[in-house]
């Protein structure tokens, strides 16, 4: 597959004005345990839909970016790459064993990513976690995006418009290119 290009939308508070935001976005997230994909630059992928609904009721700015990867294994794609999804489950099992957790369901997404990022950083190019970013989705089902049965005879469901985010790690900042401001209207130039 090789080179991949993604569109990402970054939602942030509209503070400091156009010039400040233009020179500052995207913002690096905090490093706490509440960052589900660990610390990095967060983007809603492919569509403005979720970016427009994040931080509702607050004065926000949405900017569009192009995110480029040169090799297949630079993006851990937990949305569209089944091989990597199975790999992630193996990683989760390893973290559970390391943490001495009997119930692997108690191991969080952020724990797995943080553990392997730390191992990769300690070993300097071990290949354990070669990723520059991770793309994942949650199971939020909102409004008309509720799931839909395959057929009237089957119980499987089609999941529509899942909330997908990409977190690009700080050391891969050079893979992110500003395209434009999407909102507010006065920032569109």
PDB file of C-alpha atoms in Angstrom:
ATOM      1  CA  UNK A   1       0.000   0.000   0.000  1.00  0.00           C
ATOM      2  CA  UNK A   2       2.794   2.463   0.886  1.00  0.00           C
ATOM      3  CA  UNK A   3       2.019   6.159   1.056  1.00  0.00           C
ATOM      4  CA  UNK A   4      -1.275   7.057   2.748  1.00  0.00           C
ATOM      5  CA  UNK A   5      -2.910  10.451   3.032  1.00  0.00           C
ATOM      6  CA  UNK A   6      -5.706  11.194   5.488  1.00  0.00           C
ATOM      7  CA  UNK A   7      -7.879  14.223   6.143  1.00  0.00           C
ATOM      8  CA  UNK A   8      -8.227  15.206   9.780  1.00  0.00           C
ATOM      9  CA  UNK A   9     -10.238  17.899  11.573  1.00  0.00           C
ATOM     10  CA  UNK A  10      -8.862  19.464  14.744  1.00  0.00           C
ATOM     11  CA  UNK A  11     -11.349  21.079  17.150  1.00  0.00           C
ATOM     12  CA  UNK A  12     -10.040  23.519  19.758  1.00  0.00           C
ATOM     13  CA  UNK A  13     -11.220  26.498  21.783  1.00  0.00           C
ATOM     14  CA  UNK A  14     -11.329  29.741  19.805  1.00  0.00           C
ATOM     15  CA  UNK A  15      -8.927  31.694  21.996  1.00  0.00           C
ATOM     16  CA  UNK A  16      -6.153  34.083  21.034  1.00  0.00           C
ATOM     17  CA  UNK A  17      -7.443  35.078  17.622  1.00  0.00           C
ATOM     18  CA  UNK A  18      -6.683  34.076  14.049  1.00  0.00           C
ATOM     19  CA  UNK A  19      -2.919  34.727  14.025  1.00  0.00           C
ATOM     20  CA  UNK A  20      -2.332  32.846  17.268  1.00  0.00           C
ATOM     21  CA  UNK A  21      -4.412  29.868  16.172  1.00  0.00           C
ATOM     22  CA  UNK A  22      -2.915  29.783  12.666  1.00  0.00           C
ATOM     23  CA  UNK A  23       0.586  29.540  14.131  1.00  0.00           C
ATOM     24  CA  UNK A  24      -0.386  27.112  16.926  1.00  0.00           C
ATOM     25  CA  UNK A  25      -2.808  24.488  15.607  1.00  0.00           C
ATOM     26  CA  UNK A  26      -2.909  21.607  15.999  1.00  0.00           C
ATOM     27  CA  UNK A  27      -2.437  21.587  19.760  1.00  0.00           C
ATOM     28  CA  UNK A  28      -0.642  18.723  21.474  1.00  0.00           C
ATOM     29  CA  UNK A  29      -2.942  17.025  23.983  1.00  0.00           C
ATOM     30  CA  UNK A  30      -2.090  16.633  27.625  1.00  0.00           C
ATOM     31  CA  UNK A  31      -0.215  13.559  28.736  1.00  0.00           C
ATOM     32  CA  UNK A  32      -2.630  12.275  31.380  1.00  0.00           C
ATOM     33  CA  UNK A  33      -4.392   8.941  31.600  1.00  0.00           C
ATOM     34  CA  UNK A  34      -7.582  10.506  30.215  1.00  0.00           C
ATOM     35  CA  UNK A  35      -6.082  10.648  26.704  1.00  0.00           C
ATOM     36  CA  UNK A  36      -7.471   7.444  25.253  1.00  0.00           C
ATOM     37  CA  UNK A  37      -4.888   7.218  22.455  1.00  0.00           C
ATOM     38  CA  UNK A  38      -2.142   8.719  24.664  1.00  0.00           C
ATOM     39  CA  UNK A  39      -0.509  12.090  24.129  1.00  0.00           C
ATOM     40  CA  UNK A  40      -0.475  13.485  20.625  1.00  0.00           C
ATOM     41  CA  UNK A  41      -2.279  15.640  18.094  1.00  0.00           C
ATOM     42  CA  UNK A  42      -5.932  14.550  17.904  1.00  0.00           C
ATOM     43  CA  UNK A  43      -8.051  14.665  14.758  1.00  0.00           C
ATOM     44  CA  UNK A  44     -11.541  13.588  13.804  1.00  0.00           C
ATOM     45  CA  UNK A  45     -11.080  11.719  10.549  1.00  0.00           C
ATOM     46  CA  UNK A  46     -12.729  11.790   7.155  1.00  0.00           C
ATOM     47  CA  UNK A  47     -15.712  14.017   7.950  1.00  0.00           C
ATOM     48  CA  UNK A  48     -16.522  17.225   9.779  1.00  0.00           C
ATOM     49  CA  UNK A  49     -19.515  15.608  11.472  1.00  0.00           C
ATOM     50  CA  UNK A  50     -17.878  14.700  14.814  1.00  0.00           C
ATOM     51  CA  UNK A  51     -15.560  17.720  14.863  1.00  0.00           C
ATOM     52  CA  UNK A  52     -18.598  19.984  14.673  1.00  0.00           C
ATOM     53  CA  UNK A  53     -20.215  18.207  17.613  1.00  0.00           C
ATOM     54  CA  UNK A  54     -17.191  18.178  19.906  1.00  0.00           C
ATOM     55  CA  UNK A  55     -17.196  20.915  22.574  1.00  0.00           C
ATOM     56  CA  UNK A  56     -20.801  21.881  21.763  1.00  0.00           C
ATOM     57  CA  UNK A  57     -21.883  25.091  23.411  1.00  0.00           C
ATOM     58  CA  UNK A  58     -18.334  26.465  23.477  1.00  0.00           C
ATOM     59  CA  UNK A  59     -16.676  28.909  21.114  1.00  0.00           C
ATOM     60  CA  UNK A  60     -14.466  26.642  19.001  1.00  0.00           C
ATOM     61  CA  UNK A  61     -12.313  26.631  15.903  1.00  0.00           C
ATOM     62  CA  UNK A  62     -12.110  23.719  13.493  1.00  0.00           C
ATOM     63  CA  UNK A  63      -9.116  23.398  11.220  1.00  0.00           C
ATOM     64  CA  UNK A  64      -8.496  20.885   8.440  1.00  0.00           C
ATOM     65  CA  UNK A  65      -5.207  19.045   8.012  1.00  0.00           C
ATOM     66  CA  UNK A  66      -3.624  16.540   5.675  1.00  0.00           C
ATOM     67  CA  UNK A  67      -1.816  13.738   7.483  1.00  0.00           C
ATOM     68  CA  UNK A  68       0.658  11.715   5.437  1.00  0.00           C
ATOM     69  CA  UNK A  69       2.340   8.392   6.147  1.00  0.00           C
ATOM     70  CA  UNK A  70       5.051   6.963   3.893  1.00  0.00           C
ATOM     71  CA  UNK A  71       5.016   3.332   5.045  1.00  0.00           C
ATOM     72  CA  UNK A  72       2.171   0.935   5.879  1.00  0.00           C
ATOM     73  CA  UNK A  73       3.232   0.402   9.482  1.00  0.00           C
ATOM     74  CA  UNK A  74       3.475   4.062  10.411  1.00  0.00           C
ATOM     75  CA  UNK A  75      -0.260   4.134  11.241  1.00  0.00           C
ATOM     76  CA  UNK A  76      -1.768   1.647  13.681  1.00  0.00           C
ATOM     77  CA  UNK A  77      -5.219   1.456  12.070  1.00  0.00           C
ATOM     78  CA  UNK A  78      -7.694  -0.044  14.530  1.00  0.00           C
ATOM     79  CA  UNK A  79     -10.571   0.936  12.253  1.00  0.00           C
ATOM     80  CA  UNK A  80      -9.721  -0.517   8.858  1.00  0.00           C
ATOM     81  CA  UNK A  81      -6.819  -2.959   9.237  1.00  0.00           C
ATOM     82  CA  UNK A  82      -7.913  -6.324  10.609  1.00  0.00           C
ATOM     83  CA  UNK A  83      -4.336  -7.632  10.892  1.00  0.00           C
ATOM     84  CA  UNK A  84      -3.457  -4.690  13.122  1.00  0.00           C
ATOM     85  CA  UNK A  85      -6.612  -5.200  15.189  1.00  0.00           C
ATOM     86  CA  UNK A  86      -5.495  -8.761  15.969  1.00  0.00           C
ATOM     87  CA  UNK A  87      -1.972  -7.483  16.666  1.00  0.00           C
ATOM     88  CA  UNK A  88      -3.432  -4.960  19.106  1.00  0.00           C
ATOM     89  CA  UNK A  89      -5.304  -7.711  20.943  1.00  0.00           C
ATOM     90  CA  UNK A  90      -2.017  -9.620  21.303  1.00  0.00           C
ATOM     91  CA  UNK A  91      -0.422  -6.434  22.642  1.00  0.00           C
ATOM     92  CA  UNK A  92      -3.321  -6.062  25.094  1.00  0.00           C
ATOM     93  CA  UNK A  93      -2.766  -9.601  26.371  1.00  0.00           C
ATOM     94  CA  UNK A  94       0.927  -8.841  26.876  1.00  0.00           C
ATOM     95  CA  UNK A  95       0.105  -5.708  28.888  1.00  0.00           C
ATOM     96  CA  UNK A  96      -2.395  -7.644  31.016  1.00  0.00           C
ATOM     97  CA  UNK A  97       0.305 -10.197  31.790  1.00  0.00           C
ATOM     98  CA  UNK A  98       2.827  -7.437  32.587  1.00  0.00           C
ATOM     99  CA  UNK A  99       0.333  -5.709  34.904  1.00  0.00           C
ATOM    100  CA  UNK A 100      -0.712  -9.051  36.415  1.00  0.00           C
ATOM    101  CA  UNK A 101      -4.330  -8.387  35.469  1.00  0.00           C
ATOM    102  CA  UNK A 102      -6.412 -11.560  35.189  1.00  0.00           C
ATOM    103  CA  UNK A 103      -9.300  -9.965  33.299  1.00  0.00           C
ATOM    104  CA  UNK A 104      -7.867  -8.591  30.048  1.00  0.00           C
ATOM    105  CA  UNK A 105     -11.057  -6.508  29.623  1.00  0.00           C
ATOM    106  CA  UNK A 106      -9.758  -4.262  32.423  1.00  0.00           C
ATOM    107  CA  UNK A 107      -6.733  -3.231  30.345  1.00  0.00           C
ATOM    108  CA  UNK A 108      -7.470   0.088  28.649  1.00  0.00           C
ATOM    109  CA  UNK A 109      -6.597   1.298  25.166  1.00  0.00           C
ATOM    110  CA  UNK A 110      -4.343   3.988  26.611  1.00  0.00           C
ATOM    111  CA  UNK A 111      -2.508   1.466  28.820  1.00  0.00           C
ATOM    112  CA  UNK A 112      -1.634  -0.696  25.818  1.00  0.00           C
ATOM    113  CA  UNK A 113      -0.436   2.194  23.662  1.00  0.00           C
ATOM    114  CA  UNK A 114       1.489   3.843  26.513  1.00  0.00           C
ATOM    115  CA  UNK A 115       3.206   0.561  27.450  1.00  0.00           C
ATOM    116  CA  UNK A 116       4.432  -0.125  23.921  1.00  0.00           C
ATOM    117  CA  UNK A 117       5.399   3.496  23.245  1.00  0.00           C
ATOM    118  CA  UNK A 118       7.506   3.411  26.397  1.00  0.00           C
ATOM    119  CA  UNK A 119       9.148   0.120  25.382  1.00  0.00           C
ATOM    120  CA  UNK A 120       9.905   1.487  21.917  1.00  0.00           C
ATOM    121  CA  UNK A 121      11.404   4.645  23.417  1.00  0.00           C
ATOM    122  CA  UNK A 122      13.629   2.659  25.777  1.00  0.00           C
ATOM    123  CA  UNK A 123      14.972   0.348  23.110  1.00  0.00           C
ATOM    124  CA  UNK A 124      15.390   2.948  20.340  1.00  0.00           C
ATOM    125  CA  UNK A 125      13.992   1.341  17.187  1.00  0.00           C
ATOM    126  CA  UNK A 126      13.210  -2.121  18.478  1.00  0.00           C
ATOM    127  CA  UNK A 127      10.321  -2.419  16.059  1.00  0.00           C
ATOM    128  CA  UNK A 128       7.914  -3.283  18.881  1.00  0.00           C
ATOM    129  CA  UNK A 129       5.857  -0.169  18.230  1.00  0.00           C
ATOM    130  CA  UNK A 130       6.976   1.488  14.980  1.00  0.00           C
ATOM    131  CA  UNK A 131       3.826   3.582  14.712  1.00  0.00           C
ATOM    132  CA  UNK A 132       3.728   7.345  14.331  1.00  0.00           C
ATOM    133  CA  UNK A 133      -0.021   7.487  14.934  1.00  0.00           C
ATOM    134  CA  UNK A 134      -3.056   5.422  15.849  1.00  0.00           C
ATOM    135  CA  UNK A 135      -6.558   5.568  14.380  1.00  0.00           C
ATOM    136  CA  UNK A 136      -9.415   4.151  16.438  1.00  0.00           C
ATOM    137  CA  UNK A 137     -13.155   4.380  16.907  1.00  0.00           C
ATOM    138  CA  UNK A 138     -15.539   4.116  19.790  1.00  0.00           C
ATOM    139  CA  UNK A 139     -19.022   2.635  19.728  1.00  0.00           C
ATOM    140  CA  UNK A 140     -21.089   5.811  20.067  1.00  0.00           C
ATOM    141  CA  UNK A 141     -24.335   5.563  18.138  1.00  0.00           C
ATOM    142  CA  UNK A 142     -26.065   8.868  17.722  1.00  0.00           C
ATOM    143  CA  UNK A 143     -29.347   9.864  16.103  1.00  0.00           C
ATOM    144  CA  UNK A 144     -29.941   8.358  12.698  1.00  0.00           C
ATOM    145  CA  UNK A 145     -26.561   6.565  12.904  1.00  0.00           C
ATOM    146  CA  UNK A 146     -27.934   3.795  15.049  1.00  0.00           C
ATOM    147  CA  UNK A 147     -26.951   0.360  13.816  1.00  0.00           C
ATOM    148  CA  UNK A 148     -28.848  -1.408  11.062  1.00  0.00           C
ATOM    149  CA  UNK A 149     -29.503  -5.140  10.652  1.00  0.00           C
ATOM    150  CA  UNK A 150     -27.897  -6.853   7.635  1.00  0.00           C
ATOM    151  CA  UNK A 151     -31.137  -8.602   6.655  1.00  0.00           C
ATOM    152  CA  UNK A 152     -34.393  -9.402   8.394  1.00  0.00           C
ATOM    153  CA  UNK A 153     -33.112 -12.970   8.902  1.00  0.00           C
ATOM    154  CA  UNK A 154     -29.775 -12.115  10.537  1.00  0.00           C
ATOM    155  CA  UNK A 155     -28.807 -10.389  13.777  1.00  0.00           C
ATOM    156  CA  UNK A 156     -25.490  -8.857  12.666  1.00  0.00           C
ATOM    157  CA  UNK A 157     -25.503  -5.089  12.444  1.00  0.00           C
ATOM    158  CA  UNK A 158     -23.902  -2.563  10.129  1.00  0.00           C
ATOM    159  CA  UNK A 159     -22.248   0.209  12.125  1.00  0.00           C
ATOM    160  CA  UNK A 160     -22.626   3.545  10.400  1.00  0.00           C
ATOM    161  CA  UNK A 161     -20.638   6.739  10.975  1.00  0.00           C
ATOM    162  CA  UNK A 162     -18.579   5.592  13.897  1.00  0.00           C
ATOM    163  CA  UNK A 163     -16.653   8.259  15.800  1.00  0.00           C
ATOM    164  CA  UNK A 164     -13.123   7.872  14.518  1.00  0.00           C
ATOM    165  CA  UNK A 165     -10.113   9.715  15.809  1.00  0.00           C
ATOM    166  CA  UNK A 166      -6.486   9.732  14.864  1.00  0.00           C
ATOM    167  CA  UNK A 167      -3.755  10.622  17.315  1.00  0.00           C
ATOM    168  CA  UNK A 168      -0.447  11.572  15.692  1.00  0.00           C
ATOM    169  CA  UNK A 169       2.422  11.338  18.164  1.00  0.00           C
ATOM    170  CA  UNK A 170       4.565  14.415  18.835  1.00  0.00           C
ATOM    171  CA  UNK A 171       7.673  13.007  17.128  1.00  0.00           C
ATOM    172  CA  UNK A 172       5.664  12.776  13.883  1.00  0.00           C
ATOM    173  CA  UNK A 173       4.487  16.408  13.845  1.00  0.00           C
ATOM    174  CA  UNK A 174       6.127  16.822  10.421  1.00  0.00           C
ATOM    175  CA  UNK A 175       3.509  14.462   8.914  1.00  0.00           C
ATOM    176  CA  UNK A 176       0.732  16.995   9.625  1.00  0.00           C
ATOM    177  CA  UNK A 177       0.038  19.820   7.148  1.00  0.00           C
ATOM    178  CA  UNK A 178      -2.434  22.644   7.750  1.00  0.00           C
ATOM    179  CA  UNK A 179      -4.986  22.962   4.929  1.00  0.00           C
ATOM    180  CA  UNK A 180      -7.446  25.609   6.111  1.00  0.00           C
ATOM    181  CA  UNK A 181      -9.771  26.794   8.834  1.00  0.00           C
ATOM    182  CA  UNK A 182     -13.268  25.379   8.488  1.00  0.00           C
ATOM    183  CA  UNK A 183     -14.825  27.484  11.223  1.00  0.00           C
ATOM    184  CA  UNK A 184     -15.541  30.092  12.425  1.00  0.00           C
ATOM    185  CA  UNK A 185     -16.566  31.809   9.239  1.00  0.00           C
ATOM    186  CA  UNK A 186     -14.308  34.815   9.805  1.00  0.00           C
ATOM    187  CA  UNK A 187     -11.190  32.565   9.784  1.00  0.00           C
ATOM    188  CA  UNK A 188     -11.920  31.182   6.314  1.00  0.00           C
ATOM    189  CA  UNK A 189      -9.554  33.143   4.079  1.00  0.00           C
TER     190      UNK A 189
END
